[in-house]
mmCIF file of C-alpha atoms in Angstrom:
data_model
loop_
_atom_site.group_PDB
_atom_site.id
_atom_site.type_symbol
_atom_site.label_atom_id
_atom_site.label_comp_id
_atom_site.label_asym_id
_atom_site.label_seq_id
_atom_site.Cartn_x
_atom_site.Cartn_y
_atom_site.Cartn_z
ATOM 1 C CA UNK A 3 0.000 0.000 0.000
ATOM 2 C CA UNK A 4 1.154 3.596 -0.874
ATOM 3 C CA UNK A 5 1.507 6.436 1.423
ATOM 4 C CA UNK A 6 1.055 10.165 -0.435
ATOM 5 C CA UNK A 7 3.063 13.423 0.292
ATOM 6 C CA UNK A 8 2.189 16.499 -1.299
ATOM 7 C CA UNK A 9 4.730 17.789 -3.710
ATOM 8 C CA UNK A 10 5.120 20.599 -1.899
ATOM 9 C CA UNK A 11 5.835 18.984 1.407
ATOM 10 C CA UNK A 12 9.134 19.591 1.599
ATOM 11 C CA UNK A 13 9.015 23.817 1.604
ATOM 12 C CA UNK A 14 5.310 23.873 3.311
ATOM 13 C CA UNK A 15 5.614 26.635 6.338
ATOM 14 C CA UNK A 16 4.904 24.185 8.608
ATOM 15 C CA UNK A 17 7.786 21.128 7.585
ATOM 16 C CA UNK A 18 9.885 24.514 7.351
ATOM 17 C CA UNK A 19 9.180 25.429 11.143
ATOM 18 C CA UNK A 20 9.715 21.304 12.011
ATOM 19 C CA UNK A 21 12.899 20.750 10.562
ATOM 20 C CA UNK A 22 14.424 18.493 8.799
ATOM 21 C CA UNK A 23 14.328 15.342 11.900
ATOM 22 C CA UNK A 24 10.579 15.789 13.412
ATOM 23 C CA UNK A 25 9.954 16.370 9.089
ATOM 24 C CA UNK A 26 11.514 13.273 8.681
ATOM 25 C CA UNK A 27 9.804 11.011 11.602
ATOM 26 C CA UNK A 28 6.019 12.462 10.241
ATOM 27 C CA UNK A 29 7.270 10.989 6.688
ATOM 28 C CA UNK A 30 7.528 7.672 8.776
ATOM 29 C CA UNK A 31 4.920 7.497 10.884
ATOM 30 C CA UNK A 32 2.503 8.606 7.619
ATOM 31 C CA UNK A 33 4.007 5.682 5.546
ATOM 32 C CA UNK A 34 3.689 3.498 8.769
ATOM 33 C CA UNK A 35 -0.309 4.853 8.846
ATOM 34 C CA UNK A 36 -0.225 3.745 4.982
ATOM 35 C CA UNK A 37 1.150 -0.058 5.469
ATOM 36 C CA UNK A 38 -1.014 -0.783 8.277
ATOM 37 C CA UNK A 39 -4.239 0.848 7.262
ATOM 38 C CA UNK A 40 -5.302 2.911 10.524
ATOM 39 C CA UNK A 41 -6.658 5.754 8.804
ATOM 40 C CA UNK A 42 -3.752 8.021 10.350
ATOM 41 C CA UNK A 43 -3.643 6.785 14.067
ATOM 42 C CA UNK A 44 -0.565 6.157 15.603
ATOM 43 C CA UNK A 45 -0.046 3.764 18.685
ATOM 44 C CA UNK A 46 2.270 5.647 21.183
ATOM 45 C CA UNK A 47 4.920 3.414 21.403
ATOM 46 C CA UNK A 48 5.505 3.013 17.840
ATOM 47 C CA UNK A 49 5.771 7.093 17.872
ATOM 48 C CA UNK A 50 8.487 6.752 20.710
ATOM 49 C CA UNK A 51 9.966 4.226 19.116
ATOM 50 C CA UNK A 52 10.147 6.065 15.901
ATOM 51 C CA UNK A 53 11.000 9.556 16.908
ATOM 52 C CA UNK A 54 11.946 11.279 20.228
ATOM 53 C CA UNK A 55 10.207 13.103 22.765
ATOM 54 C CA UNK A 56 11.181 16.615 21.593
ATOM 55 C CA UNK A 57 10.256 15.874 17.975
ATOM 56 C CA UNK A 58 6.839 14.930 19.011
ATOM 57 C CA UNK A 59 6.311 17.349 21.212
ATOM 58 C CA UNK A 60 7.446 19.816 17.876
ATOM 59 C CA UNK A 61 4.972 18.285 15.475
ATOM 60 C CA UNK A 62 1.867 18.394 17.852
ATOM 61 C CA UNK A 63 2.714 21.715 18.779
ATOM 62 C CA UNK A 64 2.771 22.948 14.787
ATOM 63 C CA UNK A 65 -0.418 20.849 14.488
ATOM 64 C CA UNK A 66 0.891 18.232 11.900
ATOM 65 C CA UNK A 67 0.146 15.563 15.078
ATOM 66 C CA UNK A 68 -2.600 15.865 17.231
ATOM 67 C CA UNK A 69 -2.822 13.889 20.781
ATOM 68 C CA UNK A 70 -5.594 12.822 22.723
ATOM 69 C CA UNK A 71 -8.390 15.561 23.461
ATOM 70 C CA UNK A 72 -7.253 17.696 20.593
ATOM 71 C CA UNK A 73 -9.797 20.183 19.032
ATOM 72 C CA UNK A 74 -9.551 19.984 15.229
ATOM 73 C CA UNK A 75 -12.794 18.760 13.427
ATOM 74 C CA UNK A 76 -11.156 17.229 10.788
ATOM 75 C CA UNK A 77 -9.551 14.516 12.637
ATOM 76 C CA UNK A 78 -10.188 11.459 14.646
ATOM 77 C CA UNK A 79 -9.903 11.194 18.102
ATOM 78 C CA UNK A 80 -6.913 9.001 19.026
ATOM 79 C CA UNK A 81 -6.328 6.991 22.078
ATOM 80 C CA UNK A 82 -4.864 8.424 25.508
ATOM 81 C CA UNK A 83 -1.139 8.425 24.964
ATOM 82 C CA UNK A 84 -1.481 7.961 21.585
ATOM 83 C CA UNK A 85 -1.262 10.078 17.798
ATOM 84 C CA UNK A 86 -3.162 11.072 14.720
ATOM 85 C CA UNK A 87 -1.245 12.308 11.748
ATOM 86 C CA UNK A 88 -3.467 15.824 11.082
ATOM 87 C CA UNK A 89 -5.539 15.441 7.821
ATOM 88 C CA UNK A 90 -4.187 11.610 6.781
ATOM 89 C CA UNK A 91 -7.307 11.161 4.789
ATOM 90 C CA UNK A 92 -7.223 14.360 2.654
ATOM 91 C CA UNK A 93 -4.120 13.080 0.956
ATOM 92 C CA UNK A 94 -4.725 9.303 1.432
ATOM 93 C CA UNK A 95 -7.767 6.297 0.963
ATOM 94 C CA UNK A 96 -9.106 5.013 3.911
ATOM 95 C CA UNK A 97 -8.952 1.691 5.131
ATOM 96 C CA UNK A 98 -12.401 1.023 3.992
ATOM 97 C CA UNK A 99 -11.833 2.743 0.654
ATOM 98 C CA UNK A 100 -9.168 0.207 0.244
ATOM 99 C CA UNK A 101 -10.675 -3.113 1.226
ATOM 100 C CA UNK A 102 -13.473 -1.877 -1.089
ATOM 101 C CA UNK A 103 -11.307 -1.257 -3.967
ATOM 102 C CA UNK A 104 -9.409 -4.514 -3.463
ATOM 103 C CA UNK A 105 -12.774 -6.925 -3.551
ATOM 104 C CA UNK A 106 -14.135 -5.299 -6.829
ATOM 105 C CA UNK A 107 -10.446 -5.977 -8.204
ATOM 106 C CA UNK A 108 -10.568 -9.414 -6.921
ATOM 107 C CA UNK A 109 -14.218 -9.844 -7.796
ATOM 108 C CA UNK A 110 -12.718 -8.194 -11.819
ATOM 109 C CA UNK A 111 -10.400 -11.027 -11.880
ATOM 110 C CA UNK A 112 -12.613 -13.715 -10.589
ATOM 111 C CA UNK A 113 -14.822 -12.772 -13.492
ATOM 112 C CA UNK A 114 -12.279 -12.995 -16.026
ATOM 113 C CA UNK A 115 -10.733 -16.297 -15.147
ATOM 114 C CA UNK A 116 -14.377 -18.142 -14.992
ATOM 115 C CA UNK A 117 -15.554 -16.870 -18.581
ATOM 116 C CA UNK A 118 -15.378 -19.061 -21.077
ATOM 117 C CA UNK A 119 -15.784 -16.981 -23.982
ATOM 118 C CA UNK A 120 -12.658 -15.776 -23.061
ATOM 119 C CA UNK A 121 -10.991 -18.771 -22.306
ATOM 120 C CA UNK A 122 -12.159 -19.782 -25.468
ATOM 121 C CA UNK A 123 -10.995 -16.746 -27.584
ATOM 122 C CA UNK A 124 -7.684 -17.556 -25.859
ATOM 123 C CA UNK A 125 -7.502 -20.628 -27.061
ATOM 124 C CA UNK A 126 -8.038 -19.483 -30.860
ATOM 125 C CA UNK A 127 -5.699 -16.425 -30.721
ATOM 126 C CA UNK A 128 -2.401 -18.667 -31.850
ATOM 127 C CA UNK A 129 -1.577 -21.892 -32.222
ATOM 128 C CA UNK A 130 1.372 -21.200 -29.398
ATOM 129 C CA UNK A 131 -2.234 -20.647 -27.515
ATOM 130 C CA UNK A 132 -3.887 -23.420 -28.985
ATOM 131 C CA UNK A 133 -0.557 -25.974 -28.142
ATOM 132 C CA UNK A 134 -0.578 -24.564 -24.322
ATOM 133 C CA UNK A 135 -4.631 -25.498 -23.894
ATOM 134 C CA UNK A 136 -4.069 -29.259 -25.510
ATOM 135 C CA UNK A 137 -3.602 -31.737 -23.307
ATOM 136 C CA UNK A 138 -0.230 -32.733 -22.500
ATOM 137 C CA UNK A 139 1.190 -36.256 -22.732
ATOM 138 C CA UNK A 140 2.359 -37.702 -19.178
ATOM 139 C CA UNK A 141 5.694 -36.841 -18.392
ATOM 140 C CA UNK A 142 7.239 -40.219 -18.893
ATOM 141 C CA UNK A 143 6.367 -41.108 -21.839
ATOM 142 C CA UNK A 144 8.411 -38.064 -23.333
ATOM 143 C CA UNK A 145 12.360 -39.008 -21.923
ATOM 144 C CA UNK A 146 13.372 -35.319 -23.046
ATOM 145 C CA UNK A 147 10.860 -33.470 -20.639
ATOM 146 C CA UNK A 148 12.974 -31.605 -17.608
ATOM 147 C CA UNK A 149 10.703 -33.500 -14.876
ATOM 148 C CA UNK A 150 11.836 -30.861 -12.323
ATOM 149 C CA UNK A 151 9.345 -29.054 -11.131
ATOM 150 C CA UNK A 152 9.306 -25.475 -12.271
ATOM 151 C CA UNK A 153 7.882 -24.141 -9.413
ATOM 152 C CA UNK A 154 9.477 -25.127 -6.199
ATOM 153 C CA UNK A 155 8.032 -24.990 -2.667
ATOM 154 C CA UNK A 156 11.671 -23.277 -1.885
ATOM 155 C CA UNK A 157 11.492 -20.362 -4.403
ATOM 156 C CA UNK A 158 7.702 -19.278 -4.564
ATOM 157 C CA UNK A 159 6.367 -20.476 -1.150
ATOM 158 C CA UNK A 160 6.496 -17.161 0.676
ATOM 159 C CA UNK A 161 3.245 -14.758 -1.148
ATOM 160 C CA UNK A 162 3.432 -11.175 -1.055
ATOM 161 C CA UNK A 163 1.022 -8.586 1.819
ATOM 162 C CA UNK A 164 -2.096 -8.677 0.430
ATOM 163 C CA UNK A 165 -1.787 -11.323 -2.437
ATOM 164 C CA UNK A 166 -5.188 -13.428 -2.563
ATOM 165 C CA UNK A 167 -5.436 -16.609 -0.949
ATOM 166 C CA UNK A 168 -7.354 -19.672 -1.896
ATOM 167 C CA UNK A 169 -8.838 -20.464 1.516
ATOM 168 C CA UNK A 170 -9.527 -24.000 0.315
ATOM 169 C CA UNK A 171 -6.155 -24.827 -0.057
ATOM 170 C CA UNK A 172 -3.171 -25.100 3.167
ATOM 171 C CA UNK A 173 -0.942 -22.456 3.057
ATOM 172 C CA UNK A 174 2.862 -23.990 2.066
ATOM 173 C CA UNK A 175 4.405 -20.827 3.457
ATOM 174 C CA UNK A 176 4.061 -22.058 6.986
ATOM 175 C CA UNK A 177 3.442 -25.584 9.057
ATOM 176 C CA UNK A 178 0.500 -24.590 10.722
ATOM 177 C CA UNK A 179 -3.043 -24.731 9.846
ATOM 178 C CA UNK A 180 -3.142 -27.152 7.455
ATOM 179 C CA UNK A 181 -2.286 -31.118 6.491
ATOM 180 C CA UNK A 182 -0.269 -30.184 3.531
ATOM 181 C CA UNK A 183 2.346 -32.952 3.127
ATOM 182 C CA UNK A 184 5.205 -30.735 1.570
ATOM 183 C CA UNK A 185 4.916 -28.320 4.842
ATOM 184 C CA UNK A 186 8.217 -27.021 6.068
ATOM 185 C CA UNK A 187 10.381 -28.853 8.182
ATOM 186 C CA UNK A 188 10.124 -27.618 11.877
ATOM 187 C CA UNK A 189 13.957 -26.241 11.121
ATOM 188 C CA UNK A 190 12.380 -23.100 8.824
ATOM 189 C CA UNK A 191 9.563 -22.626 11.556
ATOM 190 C CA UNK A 192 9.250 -18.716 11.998
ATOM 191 C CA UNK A 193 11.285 -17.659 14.785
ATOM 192 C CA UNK A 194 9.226 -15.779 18.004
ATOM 193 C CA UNK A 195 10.538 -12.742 19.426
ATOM 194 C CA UNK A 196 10.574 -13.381 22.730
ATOM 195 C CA UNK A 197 8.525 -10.443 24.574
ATOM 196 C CA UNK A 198 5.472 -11.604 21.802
ATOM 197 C CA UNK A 199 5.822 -15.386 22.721
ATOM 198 C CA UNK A 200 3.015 -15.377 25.946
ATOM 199 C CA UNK A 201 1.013 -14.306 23.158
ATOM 200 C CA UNK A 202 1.812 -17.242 20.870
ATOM 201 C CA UNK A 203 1.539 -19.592 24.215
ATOM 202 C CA UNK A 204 -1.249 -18.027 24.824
ATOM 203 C CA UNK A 205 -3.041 -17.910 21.293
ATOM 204 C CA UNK A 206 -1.739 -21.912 20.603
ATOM 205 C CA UNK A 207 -3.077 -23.009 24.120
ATOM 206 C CA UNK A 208 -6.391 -21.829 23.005
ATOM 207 C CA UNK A 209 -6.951 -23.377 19.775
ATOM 208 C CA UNK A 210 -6.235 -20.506 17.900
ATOM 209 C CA UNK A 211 -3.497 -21.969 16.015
ATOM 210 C CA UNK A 212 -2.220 -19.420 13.099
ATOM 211 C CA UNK A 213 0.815 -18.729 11.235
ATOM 212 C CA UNK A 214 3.798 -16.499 12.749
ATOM 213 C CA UNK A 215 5.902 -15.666 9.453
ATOM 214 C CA UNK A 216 5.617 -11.754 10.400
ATOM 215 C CA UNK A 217 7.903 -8.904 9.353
ATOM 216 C CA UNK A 218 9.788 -6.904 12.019
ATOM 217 C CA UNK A 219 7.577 -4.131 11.816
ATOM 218 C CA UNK A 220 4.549 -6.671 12.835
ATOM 219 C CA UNK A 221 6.557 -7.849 16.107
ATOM 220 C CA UNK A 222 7.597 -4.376 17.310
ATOM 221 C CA UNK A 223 3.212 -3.749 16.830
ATOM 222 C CA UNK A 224 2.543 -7.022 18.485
ATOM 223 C CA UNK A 225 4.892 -5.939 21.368
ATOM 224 C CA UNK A 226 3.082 -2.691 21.689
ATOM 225 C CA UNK A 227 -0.313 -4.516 22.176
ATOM 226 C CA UNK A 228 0.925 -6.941 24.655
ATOM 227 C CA UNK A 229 2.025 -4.389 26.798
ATOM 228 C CA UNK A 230 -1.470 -1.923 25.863
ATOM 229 C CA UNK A 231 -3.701 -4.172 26.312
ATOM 230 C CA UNK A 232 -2.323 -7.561 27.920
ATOM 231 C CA UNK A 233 -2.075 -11.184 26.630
ATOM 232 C CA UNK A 234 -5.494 -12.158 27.837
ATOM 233 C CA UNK A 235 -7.459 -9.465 26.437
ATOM 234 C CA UNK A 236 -5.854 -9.779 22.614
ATOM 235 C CA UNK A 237 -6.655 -14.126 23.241
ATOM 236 C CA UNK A 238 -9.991 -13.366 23.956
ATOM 237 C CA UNK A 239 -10.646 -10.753 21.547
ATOM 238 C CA UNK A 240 -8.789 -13.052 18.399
ATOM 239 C CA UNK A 241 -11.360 -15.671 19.911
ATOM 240 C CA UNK A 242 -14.778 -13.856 19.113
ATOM 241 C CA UNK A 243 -13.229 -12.870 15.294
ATOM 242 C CA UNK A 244 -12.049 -16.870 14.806
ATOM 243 C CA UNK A 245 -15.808 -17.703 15.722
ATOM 244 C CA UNK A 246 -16.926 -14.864 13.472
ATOM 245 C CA UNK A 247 -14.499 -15.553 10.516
ATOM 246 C CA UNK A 248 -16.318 -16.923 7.663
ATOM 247 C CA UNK A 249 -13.170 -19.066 7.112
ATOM 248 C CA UNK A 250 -10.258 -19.991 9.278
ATOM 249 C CA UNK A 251 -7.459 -17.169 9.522
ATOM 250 C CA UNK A 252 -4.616 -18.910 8.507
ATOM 251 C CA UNK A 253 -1.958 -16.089 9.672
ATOM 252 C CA UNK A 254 -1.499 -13.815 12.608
ATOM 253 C CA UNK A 255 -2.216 -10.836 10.659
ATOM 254 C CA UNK A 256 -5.871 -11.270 10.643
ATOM 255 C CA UNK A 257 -6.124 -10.312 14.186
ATOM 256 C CA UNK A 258 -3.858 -7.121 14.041
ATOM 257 C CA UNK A 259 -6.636 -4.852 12.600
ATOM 258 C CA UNK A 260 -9.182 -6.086 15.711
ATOM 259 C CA UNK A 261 -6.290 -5.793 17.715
ATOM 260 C CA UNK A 262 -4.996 -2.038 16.826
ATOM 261 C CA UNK A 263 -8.738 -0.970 17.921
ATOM 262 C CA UNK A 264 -8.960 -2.318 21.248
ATOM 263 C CA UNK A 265 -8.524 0.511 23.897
ATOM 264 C CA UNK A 266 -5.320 0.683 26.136
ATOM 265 C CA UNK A 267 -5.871 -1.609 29.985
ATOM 266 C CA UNK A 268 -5.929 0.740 32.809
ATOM 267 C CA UNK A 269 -2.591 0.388 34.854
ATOM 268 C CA UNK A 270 -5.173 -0.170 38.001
ATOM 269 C CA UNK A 271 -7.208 -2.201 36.040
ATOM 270 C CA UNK A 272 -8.967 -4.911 37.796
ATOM 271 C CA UNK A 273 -8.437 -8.519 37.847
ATOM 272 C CA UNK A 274 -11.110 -11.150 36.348
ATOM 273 C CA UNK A 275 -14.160 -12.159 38.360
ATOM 274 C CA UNK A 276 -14.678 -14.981 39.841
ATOM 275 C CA UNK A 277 -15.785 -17.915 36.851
ATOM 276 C CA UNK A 278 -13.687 -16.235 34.194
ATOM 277 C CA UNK A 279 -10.769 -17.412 32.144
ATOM 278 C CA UNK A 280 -8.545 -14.620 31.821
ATOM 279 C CA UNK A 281 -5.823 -14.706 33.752
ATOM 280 C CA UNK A 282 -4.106 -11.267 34.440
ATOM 281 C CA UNK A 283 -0.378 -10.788 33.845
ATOM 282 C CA UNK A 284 1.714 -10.277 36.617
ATOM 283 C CA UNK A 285 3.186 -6.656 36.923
ATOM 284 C CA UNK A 286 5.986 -6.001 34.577
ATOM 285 C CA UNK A 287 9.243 -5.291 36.088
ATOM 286 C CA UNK A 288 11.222 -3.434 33.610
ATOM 287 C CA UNK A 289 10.337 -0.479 31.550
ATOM 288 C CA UNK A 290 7.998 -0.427 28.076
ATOM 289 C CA UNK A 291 11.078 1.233 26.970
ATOM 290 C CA UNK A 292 13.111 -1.728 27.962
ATOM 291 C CA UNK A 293 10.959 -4.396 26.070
ATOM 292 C CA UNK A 294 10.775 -2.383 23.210
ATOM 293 C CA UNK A 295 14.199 -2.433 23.312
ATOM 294 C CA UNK A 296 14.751 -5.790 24.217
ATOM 295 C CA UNK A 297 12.428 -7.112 21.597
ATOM 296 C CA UNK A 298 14.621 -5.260 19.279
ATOM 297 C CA UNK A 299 17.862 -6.246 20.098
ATOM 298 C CA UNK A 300 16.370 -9.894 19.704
ATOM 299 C CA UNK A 301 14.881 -9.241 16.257
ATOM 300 C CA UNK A 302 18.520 -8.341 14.925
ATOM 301 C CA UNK A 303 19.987 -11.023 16.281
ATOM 302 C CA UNK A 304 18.087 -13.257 15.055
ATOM 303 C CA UNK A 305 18.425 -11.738 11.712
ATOM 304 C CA UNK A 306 14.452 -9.904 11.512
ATOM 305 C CA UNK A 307 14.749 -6.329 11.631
#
């Protein structure tokens, strides 16, 4: 997905009065806005972890970032502690706007593979056309016919964000979710950062068994909503959309979107009442600083980020 910047971004009065650093961590946080889809919002710790106090503090000052309680009309009304990038949606689509834009171009394409007049007209364009749509003798009774497969599990397993996905069929990027015989050896299993893996415990423990192959940009979110809203919150929450999902999510980032809208836990929050099946966390004893940090450090040793 594509983020937009006006052309005349870079000598607007207001980048001008910025500077060129807090200029440069609103061109990130917009493009971050534009991969994720959340219409301009901004979880806090991503902006901290992007940008430093000062430069925040200089960008919702100019009014290019607005915090929680702001006043402008334009603009949604973003979490305590956390950011909205000022007018996102002037310049850019909106999340719906793009979900509804991406069915009617799968729905296009759905249309054109299952017509046969065109399959047919295919078919009589050439005789390279006509040779292709023939059918083909078995490979052993022609000895000259490369029998290697020309599309290998190795080379075009992994599918680009967004690509469409037969939900009929087990996904060969990753062993979970499906039966498929030519799965992965448990050797290529994605590798958990370790401040998102009571999550995984968590998520596996209750059924909710997904893949993990995420980007670094998807841990360092996933660690932000641990520590916003707590393990047992996001279970439960990825628990009513697997009940409500017309067919089973296959991949961790079907739960992000749910996820990114839950509200932030009080820190004097509560525990469960009696009968329920949440258990709380106990306290954290570093810093969020610290685990973002940590689950940093972890991702580039491991070869992630």
């Amino acid at each position: 997905m594509w983020s937009k910047l006006d052309d005349g971004f870079h000598s607007h009065p207001k980048i001008r009065r910025a500077g060129n650093a807090a200029a440069g961590l609103l061109a990130r946080l917009i493009s971050y806005s534009g991969q994720h889809l959340t219409d301009g919002a901004i979880l806090g710790a991503v902006a901290r972890d992007y940008g430093t106090a000062p430069q925040l503090r200089k960008l919702v000052a100019i009014g290019l970032l607005h915090e929680h309680g702001h006043a402008c009309p334009r603009c949604a009304q973003p979490g305590a502690g956390d950011y909205v990038v000022h007018d996102f949606l002037i310049s850019n689509p909106s999340r719906e706007q793009v979900h509804t834009g991406r069915g009617k171009d799968a729905q296009r394409k759905r249309h054109q593979r299952n017509t046969s007049s065109n399959r047919e007209r295919n078919a009589s364009d050439s005789p390279t056309n006509q040779n292709r749509t023939a059918p083909q003798p078995h490979a052993e009774s022609n000895p000259s016919f490369d029998t290697e497969a020309q599309v290998s599990e190795g080379r075009h397993a992994g599918r680009l964000a967004g690509a469409p996905v037969d939900p009929t069929r087990p996904d060969p990027s990753t062993s979970y979710g499906g039966t498929n015989k030519q799965a992965r050896p448990p050797a290529d299993e994605p590798r958990i950062a370790e401040p998102v893996r009571p999550l995984v415990d968590a998520m596996t423990a209750a059924g909710l068994v997904v893949g993990w192959h995420l980007t670094p940009d998807d841990w360092l979110l996933l660690h932000a909503l641990v520590e916003r809203c707590t393990v047992p919150v996001l279970v439960e929450h990825a628990r009513g959309a697997w009940e409500g999902a017309r067919t089973r999510p296959r991949s961790a980032r079907y739960f992000l979107p749910g996820w990114r809208s839950l509200p932030a836990m009080p820190a004097n929050a509560p525990g469960p009442g009696p009968g329920t099946n949440v258990v709380p966390l106990r306290p954290a004893t570093t810093s969020h600083t610290d685990h973002l940090l940590a689950g940093l450090a972890l991702l580039e040793q491991e070869g992630l980020a």
